[in-house]
Short mmCIF file of C-alpha atoms in Angstrom, two decimals:
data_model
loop_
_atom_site.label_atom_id
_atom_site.label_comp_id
_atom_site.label_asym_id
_atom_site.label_seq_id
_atom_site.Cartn_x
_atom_site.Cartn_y
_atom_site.Cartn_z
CA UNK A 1 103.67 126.86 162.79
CA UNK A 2 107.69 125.98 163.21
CA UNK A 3 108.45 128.02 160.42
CA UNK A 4 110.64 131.09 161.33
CA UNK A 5 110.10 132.80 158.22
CA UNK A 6 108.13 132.70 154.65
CA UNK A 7 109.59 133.51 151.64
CA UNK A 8 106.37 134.10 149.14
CA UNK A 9 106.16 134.57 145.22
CA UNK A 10 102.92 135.90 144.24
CA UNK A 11 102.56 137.74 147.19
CA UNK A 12 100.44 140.55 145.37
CA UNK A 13 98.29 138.44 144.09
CA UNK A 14 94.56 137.43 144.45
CA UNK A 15 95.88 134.52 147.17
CA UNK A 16 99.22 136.09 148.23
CA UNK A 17 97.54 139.44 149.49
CA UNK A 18 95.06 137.22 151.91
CA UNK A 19 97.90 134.91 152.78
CA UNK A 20 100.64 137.58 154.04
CA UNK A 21 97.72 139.13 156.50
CA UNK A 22 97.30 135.99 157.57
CA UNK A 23 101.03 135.55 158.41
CA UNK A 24 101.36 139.13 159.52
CA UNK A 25 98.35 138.34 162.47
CA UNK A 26 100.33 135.20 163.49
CA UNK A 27 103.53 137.22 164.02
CA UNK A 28 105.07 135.49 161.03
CA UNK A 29 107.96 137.39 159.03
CA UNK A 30 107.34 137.20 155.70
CA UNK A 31 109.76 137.92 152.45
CA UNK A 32 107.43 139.04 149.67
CA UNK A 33 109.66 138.30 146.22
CA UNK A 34 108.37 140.76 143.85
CA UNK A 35 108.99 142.02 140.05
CA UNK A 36 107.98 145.77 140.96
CA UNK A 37 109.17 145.99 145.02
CA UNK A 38 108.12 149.50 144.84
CA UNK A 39 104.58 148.68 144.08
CA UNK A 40 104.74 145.43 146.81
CA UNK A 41 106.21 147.66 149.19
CA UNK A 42 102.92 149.91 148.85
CA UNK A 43 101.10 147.17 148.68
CA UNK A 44 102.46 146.28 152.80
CA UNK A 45 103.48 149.14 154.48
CA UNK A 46 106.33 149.07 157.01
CA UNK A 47 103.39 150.71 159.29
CA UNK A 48 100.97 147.83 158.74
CA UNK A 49 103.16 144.76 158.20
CA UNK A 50 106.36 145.74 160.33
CA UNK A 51 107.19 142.15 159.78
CA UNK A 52 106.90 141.90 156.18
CA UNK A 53 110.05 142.47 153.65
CA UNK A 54 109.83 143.30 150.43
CA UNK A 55 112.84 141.94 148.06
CA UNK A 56 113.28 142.93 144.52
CA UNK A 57 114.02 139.61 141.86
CA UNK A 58 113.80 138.49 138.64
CA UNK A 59 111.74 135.23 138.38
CA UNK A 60 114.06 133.62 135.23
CA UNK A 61 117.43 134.43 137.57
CA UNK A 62 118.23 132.43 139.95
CA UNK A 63 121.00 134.64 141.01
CA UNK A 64 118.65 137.24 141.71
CA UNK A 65 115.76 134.90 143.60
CA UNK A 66 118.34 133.44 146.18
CA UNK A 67 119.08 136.59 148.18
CA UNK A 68 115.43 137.00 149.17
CA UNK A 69 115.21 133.19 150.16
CA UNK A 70 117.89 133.89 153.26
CA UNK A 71 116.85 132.74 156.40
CA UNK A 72 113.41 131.52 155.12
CA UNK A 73 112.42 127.77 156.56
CA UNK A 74 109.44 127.51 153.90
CA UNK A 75 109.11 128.97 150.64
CA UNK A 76 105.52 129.27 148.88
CA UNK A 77 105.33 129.85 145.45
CA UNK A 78 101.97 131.60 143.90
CA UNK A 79 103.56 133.28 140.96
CA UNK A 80 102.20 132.93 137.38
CA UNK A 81 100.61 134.67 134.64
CA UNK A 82 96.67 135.40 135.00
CA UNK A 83 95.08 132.51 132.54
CA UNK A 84 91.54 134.55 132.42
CA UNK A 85 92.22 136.54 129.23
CA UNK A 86 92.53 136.57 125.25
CA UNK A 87 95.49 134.13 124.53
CA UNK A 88 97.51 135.62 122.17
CA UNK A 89 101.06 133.92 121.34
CA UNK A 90 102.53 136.27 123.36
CA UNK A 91 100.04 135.34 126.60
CA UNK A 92 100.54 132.03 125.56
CA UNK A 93 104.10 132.28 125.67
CA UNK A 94 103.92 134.48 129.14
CA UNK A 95 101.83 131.99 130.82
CA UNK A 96 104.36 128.83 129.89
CA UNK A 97 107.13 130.53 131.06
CA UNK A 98 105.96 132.15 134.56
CA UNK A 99 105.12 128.49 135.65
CA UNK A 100 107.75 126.14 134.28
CA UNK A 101 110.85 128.14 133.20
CA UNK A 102 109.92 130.55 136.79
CA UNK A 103 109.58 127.54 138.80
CA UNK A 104 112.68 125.62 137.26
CA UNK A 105 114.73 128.88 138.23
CA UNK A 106 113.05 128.88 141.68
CA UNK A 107 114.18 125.48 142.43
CA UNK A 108 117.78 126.21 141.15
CA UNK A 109 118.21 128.92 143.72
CA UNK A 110 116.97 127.03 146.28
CA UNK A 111 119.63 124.07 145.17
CA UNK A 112 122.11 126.64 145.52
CA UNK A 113 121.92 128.08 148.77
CA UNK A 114 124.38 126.84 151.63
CA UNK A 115 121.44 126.37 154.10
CA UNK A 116 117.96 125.55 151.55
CA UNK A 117 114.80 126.32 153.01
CA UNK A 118 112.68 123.02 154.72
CA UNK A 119 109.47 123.26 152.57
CA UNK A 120 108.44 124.18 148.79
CA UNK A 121 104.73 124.95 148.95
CA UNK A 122 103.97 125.42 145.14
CA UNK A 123 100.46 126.56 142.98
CA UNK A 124 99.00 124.49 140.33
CA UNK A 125 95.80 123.81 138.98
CA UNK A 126 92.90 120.80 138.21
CA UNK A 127 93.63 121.19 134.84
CA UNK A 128 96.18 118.63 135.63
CA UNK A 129 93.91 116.30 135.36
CA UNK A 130 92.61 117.31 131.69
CA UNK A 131 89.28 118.24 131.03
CA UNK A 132 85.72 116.03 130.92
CA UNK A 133 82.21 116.25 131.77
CA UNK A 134 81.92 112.73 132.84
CA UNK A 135 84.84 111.49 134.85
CA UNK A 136 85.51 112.07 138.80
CA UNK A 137 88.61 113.17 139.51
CA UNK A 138 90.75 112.55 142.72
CA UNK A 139 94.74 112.95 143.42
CA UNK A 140 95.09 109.27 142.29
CA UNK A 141 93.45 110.08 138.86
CA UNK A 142 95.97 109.99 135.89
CA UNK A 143 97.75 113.18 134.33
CA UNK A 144 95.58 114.30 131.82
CA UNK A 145 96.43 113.74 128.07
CA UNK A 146 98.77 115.90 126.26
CA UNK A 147 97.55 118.24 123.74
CA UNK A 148 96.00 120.44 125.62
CA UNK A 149 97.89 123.51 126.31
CA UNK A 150 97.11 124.16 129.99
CA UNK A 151 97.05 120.59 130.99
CA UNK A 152 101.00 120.04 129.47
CA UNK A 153 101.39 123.80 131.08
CA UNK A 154 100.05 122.44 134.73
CA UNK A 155 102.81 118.86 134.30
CA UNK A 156 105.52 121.20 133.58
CA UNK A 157 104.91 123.39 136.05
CA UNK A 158 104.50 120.11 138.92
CA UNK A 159 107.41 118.40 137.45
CA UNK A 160 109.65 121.51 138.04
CA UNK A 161 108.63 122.02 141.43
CA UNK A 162 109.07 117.87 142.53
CA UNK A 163 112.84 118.89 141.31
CA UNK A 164 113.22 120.37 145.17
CA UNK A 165 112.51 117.21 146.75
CA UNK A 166 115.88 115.99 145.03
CA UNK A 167 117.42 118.45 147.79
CA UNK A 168 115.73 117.38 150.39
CA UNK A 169 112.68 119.86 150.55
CA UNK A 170 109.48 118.70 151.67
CA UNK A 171 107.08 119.15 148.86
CA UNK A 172 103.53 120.09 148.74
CA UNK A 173 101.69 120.89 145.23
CA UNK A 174 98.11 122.37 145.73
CA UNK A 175 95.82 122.36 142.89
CA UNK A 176 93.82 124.98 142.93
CA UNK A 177 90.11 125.11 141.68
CA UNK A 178 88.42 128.45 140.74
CA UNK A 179 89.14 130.69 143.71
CA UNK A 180 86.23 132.84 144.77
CA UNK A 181 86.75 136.05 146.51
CA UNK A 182 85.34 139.66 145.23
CA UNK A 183 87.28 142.58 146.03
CA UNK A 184 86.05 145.90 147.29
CA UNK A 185 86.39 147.41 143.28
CA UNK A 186 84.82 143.92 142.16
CA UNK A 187 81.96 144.32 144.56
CA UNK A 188 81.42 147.73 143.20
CA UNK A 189 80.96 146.52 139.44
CA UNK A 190 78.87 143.44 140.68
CA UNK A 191 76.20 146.04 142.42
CA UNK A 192 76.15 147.76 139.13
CA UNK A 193 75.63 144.50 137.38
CA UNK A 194 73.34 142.81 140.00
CA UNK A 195 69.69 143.03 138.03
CA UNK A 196 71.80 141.79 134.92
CA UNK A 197 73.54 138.39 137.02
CA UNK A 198 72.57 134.88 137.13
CA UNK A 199 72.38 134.06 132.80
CA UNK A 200 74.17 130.68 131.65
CA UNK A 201 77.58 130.81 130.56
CA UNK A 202 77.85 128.50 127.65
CA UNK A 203 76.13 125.49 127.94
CA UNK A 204 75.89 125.99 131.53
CA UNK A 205 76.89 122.33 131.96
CA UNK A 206 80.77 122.22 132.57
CA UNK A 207 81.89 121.52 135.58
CA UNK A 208 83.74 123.81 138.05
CA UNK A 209 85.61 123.17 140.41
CA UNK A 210 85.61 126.10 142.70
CA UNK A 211 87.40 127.01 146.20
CA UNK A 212 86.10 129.63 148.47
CA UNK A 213 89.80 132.18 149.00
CA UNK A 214 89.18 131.67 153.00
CA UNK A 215 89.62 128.45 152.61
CA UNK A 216 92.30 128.16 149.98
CA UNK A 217 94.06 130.21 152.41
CA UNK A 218 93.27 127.70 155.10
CA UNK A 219 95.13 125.26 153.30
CA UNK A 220 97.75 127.22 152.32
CA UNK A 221 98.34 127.43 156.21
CA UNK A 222 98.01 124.02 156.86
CA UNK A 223 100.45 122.78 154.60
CA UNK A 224 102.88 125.42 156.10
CA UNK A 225 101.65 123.75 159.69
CA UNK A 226 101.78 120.31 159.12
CA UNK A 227 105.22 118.39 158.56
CA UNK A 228 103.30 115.28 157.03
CA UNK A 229 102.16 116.80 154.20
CA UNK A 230 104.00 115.71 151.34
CA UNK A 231 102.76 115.50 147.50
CA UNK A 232 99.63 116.53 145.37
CA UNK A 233 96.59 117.55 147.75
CA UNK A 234 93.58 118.92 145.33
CA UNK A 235 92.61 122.44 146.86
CA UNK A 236 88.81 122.91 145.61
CA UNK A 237 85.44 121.91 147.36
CA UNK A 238 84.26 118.81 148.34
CA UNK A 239 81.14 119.68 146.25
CA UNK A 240 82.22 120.99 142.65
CA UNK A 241 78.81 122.04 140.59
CA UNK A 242 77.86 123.13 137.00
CA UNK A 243 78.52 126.65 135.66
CA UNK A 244 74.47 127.42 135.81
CA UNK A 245 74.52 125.98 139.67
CA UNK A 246 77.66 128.75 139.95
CA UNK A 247 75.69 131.47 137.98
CA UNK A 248 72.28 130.80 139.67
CA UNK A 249 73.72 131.43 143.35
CA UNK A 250 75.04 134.74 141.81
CA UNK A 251 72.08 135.88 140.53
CA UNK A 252 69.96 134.89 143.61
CA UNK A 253 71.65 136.92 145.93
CA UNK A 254 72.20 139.83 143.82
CA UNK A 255 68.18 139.35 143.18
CA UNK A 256 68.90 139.38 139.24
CA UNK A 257 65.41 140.15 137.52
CA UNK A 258 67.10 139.95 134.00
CA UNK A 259 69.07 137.19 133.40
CA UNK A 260 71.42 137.26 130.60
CA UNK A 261 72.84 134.33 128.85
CA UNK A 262 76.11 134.71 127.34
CA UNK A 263 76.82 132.07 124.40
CA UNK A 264 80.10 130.23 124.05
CA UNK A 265 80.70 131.85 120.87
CA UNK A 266 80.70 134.93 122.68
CA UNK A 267 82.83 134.08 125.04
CA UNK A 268 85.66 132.81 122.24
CA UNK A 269 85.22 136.23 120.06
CA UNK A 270 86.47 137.76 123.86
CA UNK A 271 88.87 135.09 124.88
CA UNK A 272 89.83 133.18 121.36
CA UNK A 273 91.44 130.12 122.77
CA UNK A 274 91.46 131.42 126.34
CA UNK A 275 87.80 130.83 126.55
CA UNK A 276 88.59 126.97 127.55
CA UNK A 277 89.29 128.42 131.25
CA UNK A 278 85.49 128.89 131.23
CA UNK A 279 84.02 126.73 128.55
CA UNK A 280 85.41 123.58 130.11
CA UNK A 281 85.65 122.26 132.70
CA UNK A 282 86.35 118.94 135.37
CA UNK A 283 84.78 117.52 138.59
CA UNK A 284 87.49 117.41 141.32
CA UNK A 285 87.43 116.13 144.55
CA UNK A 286 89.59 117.00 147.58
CA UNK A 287 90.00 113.33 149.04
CA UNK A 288 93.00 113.95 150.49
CA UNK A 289 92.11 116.67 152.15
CA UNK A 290 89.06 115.43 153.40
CA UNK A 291 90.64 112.21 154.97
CA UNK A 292 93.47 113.92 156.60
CA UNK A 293 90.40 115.75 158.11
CA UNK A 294 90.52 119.21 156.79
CA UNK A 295 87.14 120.69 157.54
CA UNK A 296 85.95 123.60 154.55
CA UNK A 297 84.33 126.57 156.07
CA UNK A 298 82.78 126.59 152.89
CA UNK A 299 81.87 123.92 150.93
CA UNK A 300 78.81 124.24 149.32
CA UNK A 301 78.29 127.12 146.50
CA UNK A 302 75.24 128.96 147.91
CA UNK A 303 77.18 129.88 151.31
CA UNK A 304 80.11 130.73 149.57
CA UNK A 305 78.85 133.45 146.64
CA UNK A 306 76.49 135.07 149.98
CA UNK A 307 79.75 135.32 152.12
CA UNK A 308 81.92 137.20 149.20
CA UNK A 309 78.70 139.31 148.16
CA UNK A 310 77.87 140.22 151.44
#
């Protein structure tokens, strides 16, 4: 890596935890950007990560992100609202504004600074692409239609981010699939649930398109690594699968004996209108990836749930 230091939004979070122990093994310094530095700051202890700085910043000012982008040659940005609740206007309104008014201010500091950082490494998502049980999607497949709440969401969120290439910042966008990972709490409630897993969600028919977090993580690194990435790479498996293909593996290694179904309508009683982040889906395809030559250390599903159970 030529970078000399990573500024990272997000760094608490489900990929920017994994990604600043990554960093921290390579001898990386790493400026974690956080809302509550008290809590990141526990999060990475001085003893632990003697490399990694913790800098206090409101997301909607740049005035307040461009101090902890000093010095930093690449700047990845994971920040965002969590999608996987009950959307209420005020979610709604939460999620919309972490991605494209947070990533509009991002930018703006970055335009601002006497010496900018090299590289903006930013988060997004399939739903880019809109949702369908038929079509294959690739990074050459049109923006999905507008309407749809996270799909507009996701081109907002891109088109803010493609503002830094104006100054000169290598871009990368990484759409993210379902990232799977259980933590040490999660695997606790999974044991508990184990003779339970394995029932259809829904129809058991949408598509997902799913990422193991090693391997998100893998990517993350290469596009830090690699000067000639530039643009939209799709960051899922080369082998997205149905929900019941997703809920089967889960149930087969947690040697379910009662497998219970769990109807869509249940689902939107829970979730209301947040219940499309499981209900539907797409079928994406990492092509870029894959010809640039990026090998997955796991691709297919079954090897992927064993890993995180195990």
């Amino acid at each position: 890596m030529t970078q000399a230091k990573v500024a990272i939004t997000g760094a608490t979070g489900f990929l920017g935890r994994r990604l600043v122990e990554k960093l921290a093994i390579r001898g990386i310094p790493v400026t974690v950007l956080s809302r509550s530095p008290s809590k990141a700051a526990a999060r990475f202890p001085r003893d632990q990560f003697p490399l990694v700085t913790v800098a206090g910043y409101d997301p909607f000012d740049p005035a307040t992100i461009a101090p902890g982008l000093i010095d930093a040659t690449a700047v990845v940005h994971l920040a965002g609202e969590p999608i996987s609740t009950r959307w209420t206007p005020g979610v709604r309104a939460a999620i919309r504004k972490s991605r494209e008014t947070g990533t509009r201010a991002l930018v703006t500091a970055i335009a601002g600074m006497p010496s900018r950082p090299a590289t903006l490494i930013s988060a997004s998502a399939c739903r880019y692409y809109g949702i369908s049980d038929s079509k294959r999607f690739a990074e050459d497949s049109p923006p999905g239609p507008s309407g749809d709440f996270l799909t507009d969401t996701t081109h907002l969120w891109e088109a803010g981010a493609q503002r830094a290439a104006d100054h000169d910042l290598r871009v990368v966008i990484l759409r993210f699939g379902i990232a799977l990972a259980v933590t040490k709490r999660g695997r606790e409630t999974l044991k508990r649930l184990g003779p339970f897993l394995g029932g259809r969600v829904g129809s058991g028919r949408q598509w997902v398109s799913w990422i193991h977090r090693e391997d998100a993580i893998d990517i993350l690194l290469r596009a830090l690594d690699t000067p000639g990435m530039r643009g939209a790479y799709n960051a899922t498996s080369p082998y997205p699968v149905r929900m019941r293909q997703v809920t089967d593996a889960f149930g087969r290694k947690s040697r379910s004996f009662v497998r219970v179904p769990v109807p869509a309508m249940v689902i939107r009683q829970l979730l209301g209108d947040g219940a499309t982040v499981v209900l539907d889906g797409q079928r994406v395809h990492p092509d870029r990836l894959l010809a640039d030559g990026f090998r997955f250390r796991f691709p297919q599903i079954d090897p992927a749930v064993y890993d995180i159970l195990s």
